[in-house]
XYZ file of C-alpha atoms in Angstrom:
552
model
C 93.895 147.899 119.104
C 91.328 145.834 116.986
C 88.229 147.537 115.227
C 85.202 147.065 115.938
C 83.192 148.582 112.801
C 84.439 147.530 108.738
C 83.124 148.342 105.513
C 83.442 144.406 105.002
C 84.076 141.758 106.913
C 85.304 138.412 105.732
C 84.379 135.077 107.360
C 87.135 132.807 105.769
C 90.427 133.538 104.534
C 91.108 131.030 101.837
C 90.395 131.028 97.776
C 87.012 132.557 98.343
C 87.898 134.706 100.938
C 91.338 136.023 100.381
C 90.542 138.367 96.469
C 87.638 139.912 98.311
C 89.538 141.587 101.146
C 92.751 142.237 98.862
C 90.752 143.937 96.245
C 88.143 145.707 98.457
C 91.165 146.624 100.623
C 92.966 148.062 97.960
C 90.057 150.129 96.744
C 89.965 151.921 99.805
C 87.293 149.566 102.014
C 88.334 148.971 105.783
C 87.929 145.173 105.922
C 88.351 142.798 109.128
C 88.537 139.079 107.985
C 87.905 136.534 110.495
C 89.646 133.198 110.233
C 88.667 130.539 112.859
C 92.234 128.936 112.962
C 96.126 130.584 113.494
C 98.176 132.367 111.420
C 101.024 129.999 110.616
C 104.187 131.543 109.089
C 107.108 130.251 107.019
C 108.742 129.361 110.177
C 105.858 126.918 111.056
C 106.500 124.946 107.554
C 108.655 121.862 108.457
C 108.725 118.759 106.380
C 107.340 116.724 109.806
C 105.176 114.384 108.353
C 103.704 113.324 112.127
C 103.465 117.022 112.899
C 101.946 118.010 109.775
C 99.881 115.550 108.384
C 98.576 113.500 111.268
C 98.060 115.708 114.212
C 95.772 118.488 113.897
C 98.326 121.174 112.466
C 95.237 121.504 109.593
C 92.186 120.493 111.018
C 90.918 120.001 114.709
C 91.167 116.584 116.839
C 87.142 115.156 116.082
C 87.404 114.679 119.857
C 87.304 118.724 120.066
C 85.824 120.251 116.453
C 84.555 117.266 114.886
C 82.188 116.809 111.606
C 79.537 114.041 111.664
C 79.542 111.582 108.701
C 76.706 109.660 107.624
C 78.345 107.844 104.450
C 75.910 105.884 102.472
C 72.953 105.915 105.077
C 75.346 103.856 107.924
C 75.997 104.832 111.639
C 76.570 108.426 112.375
C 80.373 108.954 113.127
C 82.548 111.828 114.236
C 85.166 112.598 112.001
C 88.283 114.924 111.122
C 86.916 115.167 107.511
C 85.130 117.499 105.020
C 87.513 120.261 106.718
C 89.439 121.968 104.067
C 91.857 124.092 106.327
C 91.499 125.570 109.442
C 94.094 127.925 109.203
C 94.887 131.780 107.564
C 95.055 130.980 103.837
C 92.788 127.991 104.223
C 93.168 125.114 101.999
C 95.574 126.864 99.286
C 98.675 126.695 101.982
C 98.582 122.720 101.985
C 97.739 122.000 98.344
C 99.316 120.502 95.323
C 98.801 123.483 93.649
C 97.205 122.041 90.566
C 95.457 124.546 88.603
C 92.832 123.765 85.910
C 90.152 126.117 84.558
C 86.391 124.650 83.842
C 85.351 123.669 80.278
C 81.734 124.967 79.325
C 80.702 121.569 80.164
C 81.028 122.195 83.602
C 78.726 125.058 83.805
C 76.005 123.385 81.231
C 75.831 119.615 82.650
C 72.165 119.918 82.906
C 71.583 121.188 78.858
C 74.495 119.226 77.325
C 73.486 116.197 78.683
C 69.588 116.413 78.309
C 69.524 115.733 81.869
C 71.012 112.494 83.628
C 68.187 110.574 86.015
C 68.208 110.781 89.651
C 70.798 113.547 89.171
C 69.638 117.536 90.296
C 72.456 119.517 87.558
C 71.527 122.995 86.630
C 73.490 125.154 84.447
C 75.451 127.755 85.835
C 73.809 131.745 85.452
C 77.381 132.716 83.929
C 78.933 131.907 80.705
C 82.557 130.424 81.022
C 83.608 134.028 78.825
C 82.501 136.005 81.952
C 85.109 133.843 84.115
C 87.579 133.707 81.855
C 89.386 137.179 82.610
C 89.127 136.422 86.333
C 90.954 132.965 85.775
C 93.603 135.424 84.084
C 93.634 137.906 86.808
C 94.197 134.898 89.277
C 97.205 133.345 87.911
C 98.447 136.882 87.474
C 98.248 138.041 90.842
C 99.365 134.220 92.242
C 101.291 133.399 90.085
C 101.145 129.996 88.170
C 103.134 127.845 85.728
C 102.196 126.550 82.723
C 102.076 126.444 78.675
C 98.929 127.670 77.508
C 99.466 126.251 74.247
C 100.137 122.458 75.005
C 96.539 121.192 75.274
C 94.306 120.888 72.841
C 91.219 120.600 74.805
C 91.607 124.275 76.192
C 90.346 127.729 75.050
C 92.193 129.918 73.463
C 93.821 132.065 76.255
C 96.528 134.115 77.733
C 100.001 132.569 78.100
C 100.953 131.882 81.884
C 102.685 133.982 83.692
C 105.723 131.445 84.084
C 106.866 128.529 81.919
C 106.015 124.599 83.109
C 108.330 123.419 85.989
C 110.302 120.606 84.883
C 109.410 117.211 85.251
C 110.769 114.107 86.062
C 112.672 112.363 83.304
C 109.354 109.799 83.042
C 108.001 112.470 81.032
C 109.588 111.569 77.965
C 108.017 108.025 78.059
C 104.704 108.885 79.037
C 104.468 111.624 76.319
C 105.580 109.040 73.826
C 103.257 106.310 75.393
C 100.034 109.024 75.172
C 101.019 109.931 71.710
C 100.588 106.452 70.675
C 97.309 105.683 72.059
C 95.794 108.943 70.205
C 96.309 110.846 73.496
C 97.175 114.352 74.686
C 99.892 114.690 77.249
C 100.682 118.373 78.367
C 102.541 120.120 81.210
C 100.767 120.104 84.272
C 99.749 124.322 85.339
C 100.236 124.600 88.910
C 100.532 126.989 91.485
C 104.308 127.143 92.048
C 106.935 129.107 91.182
C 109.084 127.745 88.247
C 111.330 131.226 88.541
C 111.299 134.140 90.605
C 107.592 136.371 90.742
C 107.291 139.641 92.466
C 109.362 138.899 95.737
C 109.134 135.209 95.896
C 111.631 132.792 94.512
C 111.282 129.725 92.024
C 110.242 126.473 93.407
C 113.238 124.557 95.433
C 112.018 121.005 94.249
C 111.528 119.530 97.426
C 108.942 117.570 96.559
C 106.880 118.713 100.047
C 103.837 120.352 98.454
C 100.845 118.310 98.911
C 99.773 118.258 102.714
C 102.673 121.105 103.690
C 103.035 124.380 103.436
C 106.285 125.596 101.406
C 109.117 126.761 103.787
C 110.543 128.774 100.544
C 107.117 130.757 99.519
C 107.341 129.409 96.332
C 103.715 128.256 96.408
C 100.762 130.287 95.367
C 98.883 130.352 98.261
C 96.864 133.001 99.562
C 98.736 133.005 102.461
C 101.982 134.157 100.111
C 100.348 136.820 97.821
C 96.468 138.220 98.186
C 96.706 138.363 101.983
C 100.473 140.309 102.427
C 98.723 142.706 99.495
C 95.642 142.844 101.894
C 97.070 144.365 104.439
C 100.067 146.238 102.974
C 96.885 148.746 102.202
C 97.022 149.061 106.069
C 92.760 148.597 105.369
C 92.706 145.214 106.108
C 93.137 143.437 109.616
C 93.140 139.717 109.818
C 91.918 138.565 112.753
C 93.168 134.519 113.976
C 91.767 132.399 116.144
C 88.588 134.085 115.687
C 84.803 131.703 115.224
C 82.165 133.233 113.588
C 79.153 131.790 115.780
C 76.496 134.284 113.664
C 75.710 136.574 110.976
C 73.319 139.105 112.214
C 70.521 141.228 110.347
C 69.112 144.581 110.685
C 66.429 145.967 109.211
C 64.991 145.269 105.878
C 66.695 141.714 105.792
C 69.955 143.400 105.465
C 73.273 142.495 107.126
C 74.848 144.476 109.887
C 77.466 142.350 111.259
C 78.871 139.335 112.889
C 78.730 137.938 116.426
C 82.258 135.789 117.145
C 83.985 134.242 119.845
C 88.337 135.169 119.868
C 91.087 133.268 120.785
C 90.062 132.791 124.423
C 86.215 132.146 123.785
C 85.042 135.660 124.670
C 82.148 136.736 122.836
C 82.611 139.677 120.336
C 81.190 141.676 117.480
C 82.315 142.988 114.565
C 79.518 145.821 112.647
C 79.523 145.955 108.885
C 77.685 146.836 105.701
C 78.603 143.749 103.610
C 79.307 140.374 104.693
C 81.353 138.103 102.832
C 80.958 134.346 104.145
C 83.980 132.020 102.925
C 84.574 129.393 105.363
C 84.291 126.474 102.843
C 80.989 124.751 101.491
C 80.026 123.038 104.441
C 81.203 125.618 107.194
C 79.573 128.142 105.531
C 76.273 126.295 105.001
C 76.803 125.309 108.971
C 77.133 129.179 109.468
C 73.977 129.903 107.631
C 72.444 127.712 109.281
C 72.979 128.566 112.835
C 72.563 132.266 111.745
C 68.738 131.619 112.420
C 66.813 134.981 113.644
C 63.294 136.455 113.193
C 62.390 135.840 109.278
C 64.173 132.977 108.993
C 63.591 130.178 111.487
C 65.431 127.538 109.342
C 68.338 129.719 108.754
C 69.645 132.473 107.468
C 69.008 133.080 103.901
C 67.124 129.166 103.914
C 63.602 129.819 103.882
C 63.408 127.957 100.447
C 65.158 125.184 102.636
C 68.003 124.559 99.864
C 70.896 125.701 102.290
C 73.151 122.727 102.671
C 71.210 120.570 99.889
C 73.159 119.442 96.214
C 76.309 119.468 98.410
C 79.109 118.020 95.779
C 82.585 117.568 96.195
C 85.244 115.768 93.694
C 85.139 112.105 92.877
C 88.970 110.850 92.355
C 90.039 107.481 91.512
C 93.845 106.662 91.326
C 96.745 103.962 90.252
C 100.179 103.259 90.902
C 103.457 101.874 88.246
C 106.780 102.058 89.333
C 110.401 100.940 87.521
C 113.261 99.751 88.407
C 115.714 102.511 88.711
C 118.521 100.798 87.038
C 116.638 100.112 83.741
C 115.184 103.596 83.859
C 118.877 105.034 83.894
C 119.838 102.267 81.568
C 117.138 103.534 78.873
C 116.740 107.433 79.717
C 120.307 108.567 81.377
C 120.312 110.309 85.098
C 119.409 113.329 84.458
C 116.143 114.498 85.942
C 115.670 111.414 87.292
C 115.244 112.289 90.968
C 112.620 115.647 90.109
C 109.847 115.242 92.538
C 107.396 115.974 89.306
C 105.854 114.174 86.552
C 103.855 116.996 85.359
C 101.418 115.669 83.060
C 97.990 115.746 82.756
C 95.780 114.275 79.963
C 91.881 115.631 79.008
C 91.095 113.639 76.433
C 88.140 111.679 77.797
C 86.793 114.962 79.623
C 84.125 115.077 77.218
C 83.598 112.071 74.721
C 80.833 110.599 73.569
C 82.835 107.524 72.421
C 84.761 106.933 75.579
C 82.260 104.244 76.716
C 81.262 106.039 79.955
C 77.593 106.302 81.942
C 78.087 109.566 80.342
C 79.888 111.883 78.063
C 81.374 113.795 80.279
C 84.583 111.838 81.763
C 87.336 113.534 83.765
C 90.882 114.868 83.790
C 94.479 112.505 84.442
C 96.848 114.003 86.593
C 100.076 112.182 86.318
C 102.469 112.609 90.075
C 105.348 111.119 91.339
C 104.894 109.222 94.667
C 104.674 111.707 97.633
C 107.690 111.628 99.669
C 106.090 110.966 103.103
C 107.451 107.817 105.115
C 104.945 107.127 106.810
C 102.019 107.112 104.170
C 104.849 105.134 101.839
C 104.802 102.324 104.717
C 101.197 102.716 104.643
C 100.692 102.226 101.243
C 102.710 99.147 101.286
C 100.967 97.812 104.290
C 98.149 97.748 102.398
C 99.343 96.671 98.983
C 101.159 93.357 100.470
C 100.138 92.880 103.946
C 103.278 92.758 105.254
C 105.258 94.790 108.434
C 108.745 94.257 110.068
C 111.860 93.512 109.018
C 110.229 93.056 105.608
C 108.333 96.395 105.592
C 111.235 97.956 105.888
C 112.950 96.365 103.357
C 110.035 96.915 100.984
C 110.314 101.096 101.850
C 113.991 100.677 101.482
C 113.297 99.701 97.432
C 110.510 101.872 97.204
C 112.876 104.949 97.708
C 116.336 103.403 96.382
C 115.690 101.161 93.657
C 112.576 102.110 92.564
C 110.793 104.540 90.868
C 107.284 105.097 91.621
C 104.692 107.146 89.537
C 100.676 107.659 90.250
C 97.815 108.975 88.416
C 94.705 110.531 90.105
C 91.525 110.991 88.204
C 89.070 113.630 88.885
C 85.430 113.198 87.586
C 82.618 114.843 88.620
C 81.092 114.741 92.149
C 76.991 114.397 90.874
C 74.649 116.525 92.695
C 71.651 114.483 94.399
C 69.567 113.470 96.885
C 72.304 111.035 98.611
C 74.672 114.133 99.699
C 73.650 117.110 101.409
C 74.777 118.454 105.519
C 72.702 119.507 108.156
C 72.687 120.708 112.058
C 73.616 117.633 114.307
C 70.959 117.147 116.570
C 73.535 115.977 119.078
C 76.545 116.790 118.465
C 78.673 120.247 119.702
C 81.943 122.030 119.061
C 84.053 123.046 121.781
C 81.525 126.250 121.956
C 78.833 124.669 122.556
C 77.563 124.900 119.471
C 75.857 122.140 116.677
C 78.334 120.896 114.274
C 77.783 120.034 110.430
C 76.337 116.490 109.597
C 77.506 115.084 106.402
C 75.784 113.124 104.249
C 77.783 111.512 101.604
C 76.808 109.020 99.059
C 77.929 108.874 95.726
C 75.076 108.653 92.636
C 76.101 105.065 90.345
C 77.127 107.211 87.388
C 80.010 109.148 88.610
C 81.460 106.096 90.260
C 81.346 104.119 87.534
C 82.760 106.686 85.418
C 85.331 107.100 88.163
C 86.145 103.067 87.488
C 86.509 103.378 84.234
C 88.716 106.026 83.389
C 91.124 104.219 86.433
C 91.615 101.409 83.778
C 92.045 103.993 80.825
C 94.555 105.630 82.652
C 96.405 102.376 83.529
C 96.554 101.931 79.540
C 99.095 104.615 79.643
C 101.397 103.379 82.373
C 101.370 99.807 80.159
C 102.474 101.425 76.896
C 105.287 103.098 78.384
C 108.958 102.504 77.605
C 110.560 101.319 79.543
C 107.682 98.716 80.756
C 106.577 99.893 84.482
C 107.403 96.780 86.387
C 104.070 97.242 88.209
C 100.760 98.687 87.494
C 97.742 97.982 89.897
C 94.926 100.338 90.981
C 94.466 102.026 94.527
C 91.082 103.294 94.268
C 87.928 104.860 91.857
C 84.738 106.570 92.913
C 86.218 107.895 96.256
C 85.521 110.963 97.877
C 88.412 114.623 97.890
C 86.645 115.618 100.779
C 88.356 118.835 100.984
C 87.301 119.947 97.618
C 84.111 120.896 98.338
C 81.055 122.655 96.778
C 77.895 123.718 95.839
C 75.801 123.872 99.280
C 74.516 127.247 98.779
C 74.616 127.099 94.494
C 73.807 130.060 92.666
C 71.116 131.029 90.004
C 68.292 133.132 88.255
C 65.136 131.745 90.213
C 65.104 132.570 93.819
C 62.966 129.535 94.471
C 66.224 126.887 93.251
C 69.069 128.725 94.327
C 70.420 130.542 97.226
C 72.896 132.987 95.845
C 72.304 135.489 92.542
C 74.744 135.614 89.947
C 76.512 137.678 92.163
C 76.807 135.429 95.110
C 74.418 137.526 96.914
C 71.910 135.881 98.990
C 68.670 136.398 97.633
C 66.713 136.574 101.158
C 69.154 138.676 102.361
C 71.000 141.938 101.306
C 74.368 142.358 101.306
C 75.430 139.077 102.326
C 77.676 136.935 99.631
C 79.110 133.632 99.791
C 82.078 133.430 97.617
C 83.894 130.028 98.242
C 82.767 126.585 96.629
C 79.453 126.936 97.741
C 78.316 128.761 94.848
C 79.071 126.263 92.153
C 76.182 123.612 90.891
C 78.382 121.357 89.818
C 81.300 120.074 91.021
C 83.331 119.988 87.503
C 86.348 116.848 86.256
C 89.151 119.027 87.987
C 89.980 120.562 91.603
C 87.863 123.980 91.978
C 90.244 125.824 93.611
C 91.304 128.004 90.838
C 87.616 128.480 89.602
C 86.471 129.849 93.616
C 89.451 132.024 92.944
C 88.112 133.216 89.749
C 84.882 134.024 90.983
C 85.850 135.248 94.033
C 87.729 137.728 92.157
C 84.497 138.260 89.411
C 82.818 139.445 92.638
C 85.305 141.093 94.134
C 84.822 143.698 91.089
C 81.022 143.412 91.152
C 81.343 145.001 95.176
C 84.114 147.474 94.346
C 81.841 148.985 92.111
C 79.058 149.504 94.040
C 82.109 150.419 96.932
C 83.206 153.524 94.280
C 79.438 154.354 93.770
C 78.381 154.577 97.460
C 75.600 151.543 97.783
C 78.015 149.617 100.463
């Protein structure tokens, strides 16, 4: 039998949702977290690229849950985008696992750069030393790989709790290639097993991370360790297939619970003392701002209108080399030559003043192998020579036999401004009858051009390499990650700028947090995902405490 009554509920049960209800859990809170899509198991992780990737295994059909996109001021479209997950463990059960924590220039963009024009940065109310022992706590309890020691750009810190996972033998090269252009090449941390943790076992290699979930549980999702902790405590209940429609308020602009519909549309409620919303940056703006009620006609927790505004999310770029297998064996010998991982990443340019960019502040090179999905292989070739058939298939047939492929992404930041921001659609409903979020997404000129940029310094790499890549052409620069989302409900000192304290507490309204990206000003030059864990974590402690002293 479900509860009805918590200490805490959870809306969202991905980074920012999942250390809230394993550490409030294990403190002794009864939590309920509510998690609009299913509760997939190992069982449901299949390397079925149709399946997976292109039905709606992740994200709804835009015919049934859509978003609106409004991308640089043209028509109004529905779309399967600016979703991250819509599943238990959110986002972290699909992704690449590529961890990175932020540099202090991600939480001062406003004072180290004097201010950049047209752009709305603000510096973040905590110092990067107040995160830093939650970015330890989060690899601890997840479990990452890495070697703290390999990159010069980082802070001092605590090892990893597991050594690098090896790499394809195109390492060698590229470390050699980066070392001669004055560069920085280090192992790649990510969230996956490189040997056994806890109960899990090491990474398989399969190559299937990005876009699946791992069939072995050797990823560091959520779904694998903070939400099994949860509810070992038998004090936390996840509840799937479960839409949180609105947040509701009591007296004194305080929280008492939250109105949802279950997995056959009835309409439910859940009573609590603290609300936790986590459902990603735009759901949980969309939540706020359906949440409206006496005291706050534009929303909950909006009356200083900023809920949905400075909406950021990552701006990648990315470009391909590959090799003739043959001469690669020739030159570096077999071994580790079929490793799905290149495991490199380069930060040289994230800050530098003589890199030649809009800006100082450039971005972070993530070095991959080519995913191993067929159909976004023929896809890619499709596109790169226009050609289908008989000689599409005997393109795809080199591709994964005679070739090797290698990519880099580059993430720069996602500038806050007036060109991206979500809203209520004044038209538009879910399957509930309810309005869905309108994005608006533009990018501002700087972060695209920095995004263009560092595309042809990172293709500087691929070209010293030896052996010399065949190939090297760019895909794309200043595009949009829109599942790496953040910053439409940012935090801060002055109730009159932000929406959250330092805390992630709504101002307007007691006891209500937001704890996934939503918090962040600025978007940062690497994926958030560790960072929301981080924090979520940071604030995780702040509620315990008032938990242990009564106040919740």
């Amino acid at each position: 039998m479900t509860r009805d009554e918590a200490d805490v509920v959870v809306i969202g049960s991905g980074a920012g949702g999942a250390p809230i209800a394993a550490t409030l859990a294990e403190a002794g809170a009864k939590v309920i977290v509510l998690e609009r899509g299913p509760y997939y198991t190992v069982r449901d992780f299949v390397h079925d690229e149709i399946k997976i990737c292109l039905r709606d295994f992740w994200v709804p059909y835009p015919d049934q849950d859509p978003h609106v996109l409004v991308k640089d001021d043209g028509p109004a479209q529905k779309t399967n985008e600016y979703w991250t997950s819509v599943n238990v463990g959110g986002g972290t059960v699909h992704m690449s696992g590529f961890f990175y924590r932020f540099k202090e220039s991600d939480l001062k963009m406003a004072s180290m750069t004097g201010g950049i024009k047209d752009a709305d940065f603000v510096d973040w109310p905590i110092t990067l030393e107040e995160l830093n022992p939650f970015y330890d706590l989060a690899e601890a309890r997840i479990g990452v790989s890495g070697d703290a020691a390999s990159n010069p750009f980082d802070l001092p810190r605590r090892p990893y709790p597991l050594p690098p996972l090896a790499g394809h033998a195109l390492c060698r090269p590229l470390d050699e290639a980066a070392k001669k252009l004055g560069l920085h090449s280090y192992p790649t941390a990510r969230a996956v097993l490189s040997q056994p943790y806890g109960n899990r076992p090491g990474c398989n290699q399969c190559g299937f991370c990005g876009d699946y979930g791992c069939e072995n549980g050797s990823k560091s999702s959520v779904l694998s360790t903070l939400l099994p902790a949860a509810e070992a405590t038998g004090r936390c209940e996840i509840r799937p297939l479960a839409q949180a429609r609105r947040i509701v308020l009591g007296q004194d602009n305080k929280v008492v619970g939250v109105e949802y519909a279950d997995e056959k549309g009835r309409a439910r409620g859940v009573k609590a003392r603290v609300v936790v919303l986590a459902a990603s940056a735009v759901e949980s703006a969309r939540l706020l701002l359906l949440s409206s009620q006496p005291g706050f006609q534009k929303g909950l927790a909006n009356n200083n209108g900023l809920v949905g505004k400075h909406l950021v999310f990552s701006t990648a770029g990315k470009a391909s080399a590959f090799w003739e297998r043959g001469k690669l064996i020739d030159a570096l010998g077999s071994k580790d030559m079929d490793l799905p991982f290149l495991q490199r990443s380069i930060q040289d340019d994230y800050w530098n003043e003589k890199a030649g960019l809009p800006t100082p502040k450039g971005g972070t090179f993530n070095f991959i192998m080519l995913h191993r999905n067929l159909v976004f292989a023929a896809q890619k070739i499709f596109k790169d020579q226009g050609i289908w058939g008989a000689p599409l298939k005997e393109a795809m047939r080199k591709m994964f036999r005679e070739q090797v492929w290698a990519e880099f992404e580059v993430f720069t930041d996602f500038y806050p401004w007036k060109g991206c921001w979500m809203e209520l659609d004044p038209n538009v409903k879910d399957k509930w009858g309810l309005p869905v979020a309108r994005v608006h997404v533009a990018h501002h000129p700087f972060d695209f051009e920095t995004s263009r940029l560092l595309v042809d310094r990172g293709m500087e790499v691929f070209r010293a390499m030896q052996p010399e890549a065949t190939k090297v052409y760019p895909t794309t620069w200043g595009v949009t990650t829109p599942h790496l989302q953040y910053g439409s409900c940012r935090f801060g000192n002055d109730p009159t700028t932000s929406v959250l304290d330092r805390n992630c507490q709504a101002h307007e309204v007691k006891n209500l947090y937001v704890t996934d990206g939503s918090f962040m000003p600025s978007s940062g030059a690497v994926p958030g995902t560790l960072t929301i864990l981080a924090n979520s974590f940071r604030v995780a402690q702040h509620l315990r405490e008032r938990f242990v002293r009564r106040e919740i």
